[in-house]
Short mmCIF file of C-alpha atoms in Angstrom, two decimals:
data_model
loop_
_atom_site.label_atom_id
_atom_site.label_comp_id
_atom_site.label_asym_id
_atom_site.label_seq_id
_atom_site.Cartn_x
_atom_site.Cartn_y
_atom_site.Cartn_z
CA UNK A 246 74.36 96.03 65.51
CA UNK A 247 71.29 94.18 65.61
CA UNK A 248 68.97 97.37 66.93
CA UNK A 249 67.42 99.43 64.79
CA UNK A 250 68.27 102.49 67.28
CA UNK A 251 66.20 104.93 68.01
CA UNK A 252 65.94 108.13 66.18
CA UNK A 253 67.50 111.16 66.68
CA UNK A 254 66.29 113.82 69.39
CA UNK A 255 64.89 117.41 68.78
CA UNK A 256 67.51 118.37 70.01
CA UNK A 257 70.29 116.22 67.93
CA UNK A 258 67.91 117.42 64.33
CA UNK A 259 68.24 120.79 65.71
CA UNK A 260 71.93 120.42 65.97
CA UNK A 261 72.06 118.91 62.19
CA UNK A 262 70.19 121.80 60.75
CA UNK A 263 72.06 124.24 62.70
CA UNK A 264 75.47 123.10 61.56
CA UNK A 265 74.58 122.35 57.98
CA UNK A 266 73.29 126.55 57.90
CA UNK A 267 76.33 127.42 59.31
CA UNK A 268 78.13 125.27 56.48
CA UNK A 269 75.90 126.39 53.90
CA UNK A 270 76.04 130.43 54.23
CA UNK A 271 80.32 130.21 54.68
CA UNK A 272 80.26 128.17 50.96
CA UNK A 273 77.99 130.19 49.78
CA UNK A 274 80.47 133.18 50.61
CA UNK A 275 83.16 131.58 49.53
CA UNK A 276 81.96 130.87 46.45
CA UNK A 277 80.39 134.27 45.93
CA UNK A 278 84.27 135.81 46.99
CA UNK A 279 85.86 133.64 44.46
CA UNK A 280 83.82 134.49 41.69
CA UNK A 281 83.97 138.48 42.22
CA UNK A 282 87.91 138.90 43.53
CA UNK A 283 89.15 135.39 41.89
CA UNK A 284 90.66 134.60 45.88
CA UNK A 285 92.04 131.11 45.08
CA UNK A 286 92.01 130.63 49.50
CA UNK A 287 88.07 130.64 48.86
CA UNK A 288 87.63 132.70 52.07
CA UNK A 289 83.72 133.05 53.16
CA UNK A 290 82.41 134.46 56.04
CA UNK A 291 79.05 133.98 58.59
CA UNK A 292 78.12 134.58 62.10
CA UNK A 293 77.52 132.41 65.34
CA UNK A 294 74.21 134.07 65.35
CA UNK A 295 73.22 132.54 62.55
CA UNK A 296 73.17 129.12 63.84
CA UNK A 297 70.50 129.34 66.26
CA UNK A 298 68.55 130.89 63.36
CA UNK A 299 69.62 127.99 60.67
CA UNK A 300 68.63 125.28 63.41
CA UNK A 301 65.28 127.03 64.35
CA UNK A 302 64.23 127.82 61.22
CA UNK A 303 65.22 123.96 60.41
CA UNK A 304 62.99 122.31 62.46
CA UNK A 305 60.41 124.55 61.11
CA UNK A 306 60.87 123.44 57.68
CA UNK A 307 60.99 119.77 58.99
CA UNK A 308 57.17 120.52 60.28
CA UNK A 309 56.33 121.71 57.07
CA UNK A 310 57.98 118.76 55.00
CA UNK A 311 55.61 116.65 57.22
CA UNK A 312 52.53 118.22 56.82
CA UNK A 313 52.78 119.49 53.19
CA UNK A 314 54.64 116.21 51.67
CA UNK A 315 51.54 114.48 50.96
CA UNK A 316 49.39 117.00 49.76
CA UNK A 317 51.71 119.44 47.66
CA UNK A 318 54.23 119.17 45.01
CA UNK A 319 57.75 120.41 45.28
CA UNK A 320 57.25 123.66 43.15
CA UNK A 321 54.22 124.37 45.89
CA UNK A 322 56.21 123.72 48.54
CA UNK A 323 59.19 125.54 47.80
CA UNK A 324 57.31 128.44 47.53
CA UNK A 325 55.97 128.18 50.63
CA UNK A 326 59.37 127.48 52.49
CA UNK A 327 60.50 130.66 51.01
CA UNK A 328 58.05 132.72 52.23
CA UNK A 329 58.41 131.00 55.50
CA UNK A 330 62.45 131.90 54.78
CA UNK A 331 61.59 135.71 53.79
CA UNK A 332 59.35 135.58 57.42
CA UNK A 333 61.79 134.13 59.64
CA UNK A 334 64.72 135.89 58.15
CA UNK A 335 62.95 139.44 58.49
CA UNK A 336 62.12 138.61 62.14
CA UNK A 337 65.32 137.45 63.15
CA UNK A 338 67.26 140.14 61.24
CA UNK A 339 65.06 142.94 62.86
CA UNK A 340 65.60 141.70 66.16
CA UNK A 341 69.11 141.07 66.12
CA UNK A 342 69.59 144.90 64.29
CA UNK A 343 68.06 146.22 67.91
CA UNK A 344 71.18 145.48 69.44
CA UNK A 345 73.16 146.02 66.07
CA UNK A 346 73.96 142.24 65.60
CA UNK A 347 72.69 141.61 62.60
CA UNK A 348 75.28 139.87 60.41
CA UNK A 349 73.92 140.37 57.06
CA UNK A 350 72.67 143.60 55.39
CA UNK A 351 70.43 144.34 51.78
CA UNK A 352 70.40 147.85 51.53
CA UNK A 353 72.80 147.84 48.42
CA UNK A 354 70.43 145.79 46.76
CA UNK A 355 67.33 147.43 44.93
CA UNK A 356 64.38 145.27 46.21
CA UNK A 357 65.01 145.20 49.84
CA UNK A 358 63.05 145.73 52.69
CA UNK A 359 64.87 147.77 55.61
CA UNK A 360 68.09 145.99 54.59
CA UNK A 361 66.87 142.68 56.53
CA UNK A 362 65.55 140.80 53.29
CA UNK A 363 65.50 141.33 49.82
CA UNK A 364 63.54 139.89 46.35
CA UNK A 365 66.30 139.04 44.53
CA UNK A 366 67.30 135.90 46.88
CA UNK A 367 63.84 134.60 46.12
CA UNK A 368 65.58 132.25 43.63
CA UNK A 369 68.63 131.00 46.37
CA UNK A 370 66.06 130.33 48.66
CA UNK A 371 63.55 128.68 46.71
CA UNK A 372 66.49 126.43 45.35
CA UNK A 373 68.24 126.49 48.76
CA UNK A 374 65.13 125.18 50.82
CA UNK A 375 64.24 122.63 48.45
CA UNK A 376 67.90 121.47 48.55
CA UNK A 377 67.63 121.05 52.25
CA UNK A 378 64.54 119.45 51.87
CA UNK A 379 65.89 116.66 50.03
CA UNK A 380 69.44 116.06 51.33
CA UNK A 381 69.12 117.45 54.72
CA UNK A 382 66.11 117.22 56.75
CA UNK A 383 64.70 113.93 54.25
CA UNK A 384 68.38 112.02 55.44
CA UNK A 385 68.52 113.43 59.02
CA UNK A 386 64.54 111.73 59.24
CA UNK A 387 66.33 108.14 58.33
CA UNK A 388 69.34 108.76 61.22
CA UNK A 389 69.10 106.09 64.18
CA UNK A 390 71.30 105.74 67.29
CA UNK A 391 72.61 102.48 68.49
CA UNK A 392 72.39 102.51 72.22
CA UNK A 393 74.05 99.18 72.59
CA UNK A 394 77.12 99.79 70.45
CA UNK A 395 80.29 99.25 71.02
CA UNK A 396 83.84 99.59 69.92
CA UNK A 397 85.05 97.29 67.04
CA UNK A 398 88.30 97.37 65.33
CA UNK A 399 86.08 97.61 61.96
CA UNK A 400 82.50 98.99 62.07
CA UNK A 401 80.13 95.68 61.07
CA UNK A 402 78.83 97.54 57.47
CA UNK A 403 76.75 93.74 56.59
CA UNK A 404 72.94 94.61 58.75
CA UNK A 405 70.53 97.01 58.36
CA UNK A 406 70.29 99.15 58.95
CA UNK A 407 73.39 99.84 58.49
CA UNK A 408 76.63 102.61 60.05
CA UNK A 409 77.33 105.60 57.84
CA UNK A 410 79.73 104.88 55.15
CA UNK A 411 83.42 106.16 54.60
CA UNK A 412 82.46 109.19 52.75
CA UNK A 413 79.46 110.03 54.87
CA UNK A 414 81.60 109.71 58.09
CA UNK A 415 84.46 112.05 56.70
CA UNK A 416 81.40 114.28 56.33
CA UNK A 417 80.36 114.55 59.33
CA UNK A 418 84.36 115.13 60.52
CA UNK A 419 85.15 117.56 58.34
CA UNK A 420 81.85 119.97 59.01
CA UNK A 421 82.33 119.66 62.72
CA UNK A 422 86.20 120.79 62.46
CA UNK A 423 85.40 123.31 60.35
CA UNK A 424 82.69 124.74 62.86
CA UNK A 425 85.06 124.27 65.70
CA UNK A 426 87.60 126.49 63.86
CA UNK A 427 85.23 129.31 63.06
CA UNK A 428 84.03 129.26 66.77
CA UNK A 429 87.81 129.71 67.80
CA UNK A 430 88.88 132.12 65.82
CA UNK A 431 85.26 134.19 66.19
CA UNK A 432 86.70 133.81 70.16
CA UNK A 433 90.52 134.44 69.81
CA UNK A 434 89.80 137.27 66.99
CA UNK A 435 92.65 139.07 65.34
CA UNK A 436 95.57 136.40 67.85
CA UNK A 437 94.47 133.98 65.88
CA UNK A 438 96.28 131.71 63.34
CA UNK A 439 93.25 131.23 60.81
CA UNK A 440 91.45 133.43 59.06
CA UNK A 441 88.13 134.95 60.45
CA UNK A 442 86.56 133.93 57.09
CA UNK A 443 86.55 130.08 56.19
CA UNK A 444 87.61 128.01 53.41
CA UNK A 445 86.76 125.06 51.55
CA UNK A 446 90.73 124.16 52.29
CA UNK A 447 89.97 123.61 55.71
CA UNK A 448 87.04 121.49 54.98
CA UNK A 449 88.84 119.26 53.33
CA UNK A 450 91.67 118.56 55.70
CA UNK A 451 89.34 118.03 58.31
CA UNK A 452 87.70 115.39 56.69
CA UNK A 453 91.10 113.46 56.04
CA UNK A 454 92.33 114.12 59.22
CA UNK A 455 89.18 112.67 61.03
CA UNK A 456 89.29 110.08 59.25
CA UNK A 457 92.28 108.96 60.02
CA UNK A 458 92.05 109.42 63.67
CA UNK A 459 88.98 107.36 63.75
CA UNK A 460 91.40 104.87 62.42
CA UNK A 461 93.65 105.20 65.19
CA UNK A 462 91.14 105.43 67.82
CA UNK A 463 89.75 101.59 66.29
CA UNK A 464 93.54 100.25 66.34
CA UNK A 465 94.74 101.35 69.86
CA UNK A 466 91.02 102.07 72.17
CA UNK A 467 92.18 97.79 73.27
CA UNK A 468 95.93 98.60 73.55
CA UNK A 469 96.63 102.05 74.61
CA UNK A 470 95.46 104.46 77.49
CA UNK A 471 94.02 107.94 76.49
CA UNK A 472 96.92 109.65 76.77
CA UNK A 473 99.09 107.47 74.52
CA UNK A 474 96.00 107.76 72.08
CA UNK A 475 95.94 111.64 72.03
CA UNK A 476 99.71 111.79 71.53
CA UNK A 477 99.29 109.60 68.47
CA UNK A 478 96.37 112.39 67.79
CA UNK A 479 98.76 114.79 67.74
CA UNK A 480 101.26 113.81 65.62
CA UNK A 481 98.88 112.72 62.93
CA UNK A 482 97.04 116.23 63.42
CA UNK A 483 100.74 117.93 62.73
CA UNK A 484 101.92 115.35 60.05
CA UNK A 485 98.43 116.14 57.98
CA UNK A 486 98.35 120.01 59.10
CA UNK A 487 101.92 120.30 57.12
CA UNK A 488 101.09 117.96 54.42
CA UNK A 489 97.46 119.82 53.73
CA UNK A 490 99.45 123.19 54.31
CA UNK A 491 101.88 122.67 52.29
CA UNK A 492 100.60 121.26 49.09
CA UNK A 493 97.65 124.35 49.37
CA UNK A 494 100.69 126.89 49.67
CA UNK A 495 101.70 125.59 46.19
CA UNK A 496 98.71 127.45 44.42
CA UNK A 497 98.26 130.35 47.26
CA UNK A 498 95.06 128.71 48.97
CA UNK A 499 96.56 128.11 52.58
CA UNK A 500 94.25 129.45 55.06
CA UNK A 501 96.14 129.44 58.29
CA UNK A 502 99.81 130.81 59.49
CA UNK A 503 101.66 130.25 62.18
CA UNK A 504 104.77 132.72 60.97
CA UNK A 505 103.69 135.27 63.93
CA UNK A 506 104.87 132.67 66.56
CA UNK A 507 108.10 131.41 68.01
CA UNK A 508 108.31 127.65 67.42
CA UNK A 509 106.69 127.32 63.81
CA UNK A 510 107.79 125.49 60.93
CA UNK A 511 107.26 126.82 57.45
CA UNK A 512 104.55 128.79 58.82
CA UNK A 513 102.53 125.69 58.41
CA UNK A 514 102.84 123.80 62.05
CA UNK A 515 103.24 125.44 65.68
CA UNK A 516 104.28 123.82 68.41
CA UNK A 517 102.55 126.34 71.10
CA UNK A 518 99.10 124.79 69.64
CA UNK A 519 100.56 121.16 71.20
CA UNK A 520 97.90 121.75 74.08
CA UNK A 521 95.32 123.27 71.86
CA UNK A 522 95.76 120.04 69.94
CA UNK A 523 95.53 117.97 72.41
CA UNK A 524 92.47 118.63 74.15
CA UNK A 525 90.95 119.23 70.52
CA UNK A 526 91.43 115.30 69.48
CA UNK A 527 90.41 114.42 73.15
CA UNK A 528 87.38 115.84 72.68
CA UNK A 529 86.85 114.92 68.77
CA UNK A 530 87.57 111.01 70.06
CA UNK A 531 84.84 111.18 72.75
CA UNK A 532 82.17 113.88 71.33
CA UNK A 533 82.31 113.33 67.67
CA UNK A 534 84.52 110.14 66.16
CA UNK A 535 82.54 107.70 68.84
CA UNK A 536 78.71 109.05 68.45
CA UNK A 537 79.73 108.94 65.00
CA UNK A 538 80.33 105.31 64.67
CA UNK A 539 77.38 104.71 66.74
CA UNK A 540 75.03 106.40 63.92
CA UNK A 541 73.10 104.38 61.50
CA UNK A 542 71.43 105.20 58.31
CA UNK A 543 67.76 103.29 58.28
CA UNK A 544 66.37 102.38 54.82
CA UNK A 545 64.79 104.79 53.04
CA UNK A 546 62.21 106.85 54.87
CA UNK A 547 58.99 107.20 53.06
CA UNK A 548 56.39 109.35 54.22
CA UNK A 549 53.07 107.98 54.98
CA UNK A 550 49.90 109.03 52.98
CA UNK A 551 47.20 110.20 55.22
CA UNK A 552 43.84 108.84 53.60
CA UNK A 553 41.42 111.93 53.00
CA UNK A 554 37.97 111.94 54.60
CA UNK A 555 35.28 110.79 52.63
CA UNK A 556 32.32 112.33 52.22
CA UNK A 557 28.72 110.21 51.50
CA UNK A 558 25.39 111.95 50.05
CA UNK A 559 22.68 110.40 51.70
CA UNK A 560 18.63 111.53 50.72
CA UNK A 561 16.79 113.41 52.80
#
């Protein structure tokens, strides 16, 4: 771990801001759901549309925080992201509603404008972009990739800069399962198990349940082939899946059911998602739990001052 790394891509910050949206707008829902219809399953709902507008509009506000940093206060420039929010959304929304596939719609609210944006989010997105300011785009600046990493049974946490810790790792598991869920059942539709809208439940499980495959994948990568690691994958993505399932069934917040196929238990665990499983945690070991690990968190980023140009009166 002696690198520094280098820092994340475009591509990889566009990813990041994408995600995070995505995250972001179903919590938001959620929350939103709870609070009007008191649903203790915390069910919120988004669009796959919206991520290439999150991740866009991400890097644009990334631009911003670079150029305006230095030069305005956070008040200033939170007013400016929203406007640049209020643009973007507008433009997106109008073209997406020519080929009616716009996910979101105003017109029930009194200041709107065609249905695409409206004044009274001025306050979630002037709170919103400033939030993503500080925790999102300020973080995802400090992110640096290890090219020469590899595989230890316990990640070296003593140099700078140093890996992600536990929390931030279980983070970064839990969003991405989440995500993958949302994409399946957006794909699958009514067939399958989950709901269409997410919750917070299923955040939280997979979290836990990353985290303890990364686990695995540190204790057997030396001693077992890929196969024997993805049927230990398995069983710990069943054993947690019934656990999770069942303790959120004791207060009605459960969001998935299996009770519509054959080989089910409890409604909680199905064995016809074995192979669903399986490629899942292949993929999670090779895509997310080792890039992951090979992540590190520089010390903290602070944005240069550019020195204004000075002027000199000189006589005639």
């Amino acid at each position: 771990m002696g690198s520094a790394g280098e820092p994340l891509s475009p591509l990889s910050r566009w990813y990041i801001y994408a995600i995070h949206g995505f995250f972001a707008e179903i919590m938001f829902t959620a929350t939103w759901n709870f609070i009007a219809n008191r649903d203790w399953r915390l069910l919120g709902v988004t669009s796959i549309w919206v991520l290439s507008i999150y991740g866009t509009f991400g890097m644009i506000l990334e631009h911003l925080y670079l150029r305006l940093r230095c030069r305005y206060n956070f008040m200033i420039r939170g007013v400016l992201y929203t406007l640049c929010i209020y643009l973007w959304e507008f433009c997106t929304g109008y073209i997406l509603h020519l080929f009616n596939a716009c996910p979101w719609d105003y017109s029930s609210f009194r200041y709107n404008f065609m249905g695409l944006i409206c004044l009274e989010y001025f306050p979630v997105w002037f709170v919103g972009s400033l939030l993503l300011e500080r925790f999102v785009v300020y973080n995802t600046l400090r992110l640096r990739l290890d090219e020469t990493w590899k595989p230890k049974e316990t990640p070296d946490m003593g140099t700078p800069p140093e890996p992600l810790n536990q929390l931030s790792r279980s983070y970064i598991y839990a969003i991405h399962g989440y995500f993958l869920e949302k994409i399946f059942a957006a794909m699958v539709g009514d067939d399958s198990p989950f709901q269409r809208a997410g919750s917070p439940g299923s955040f939280l499980v997979y979290g836990g349940c990353g985290l303890c495959m990364e686990r695995i994948y540190l204790g057997l990568r030396t001693e077992c082939c890929l196969l024997t690691r993805c049927i230990m994958y398995i069983l710990c993505i069943y054993s947690w899946e019934f656990g999770t399932g069942g303790l959120l069934s004791l207060f009605g917040a459960c969001p998935w059911d299996y009770s519509g196929y054959s080989y089910h238990l409890a409604g909680l665990v199905a064995l016809e998602y074995f192979l669903f499983w399986f490629v899942g945690s292949l993929l999670l070991e090779k895509l997310v739990i080792c890039p992951t690990l090979r992540v590190l968190l520089a010390e903290e980023w602070k944005a240069k001052k550019k020195p204004m140009p000075r002027f000199e009166l000189k006589d005639d």
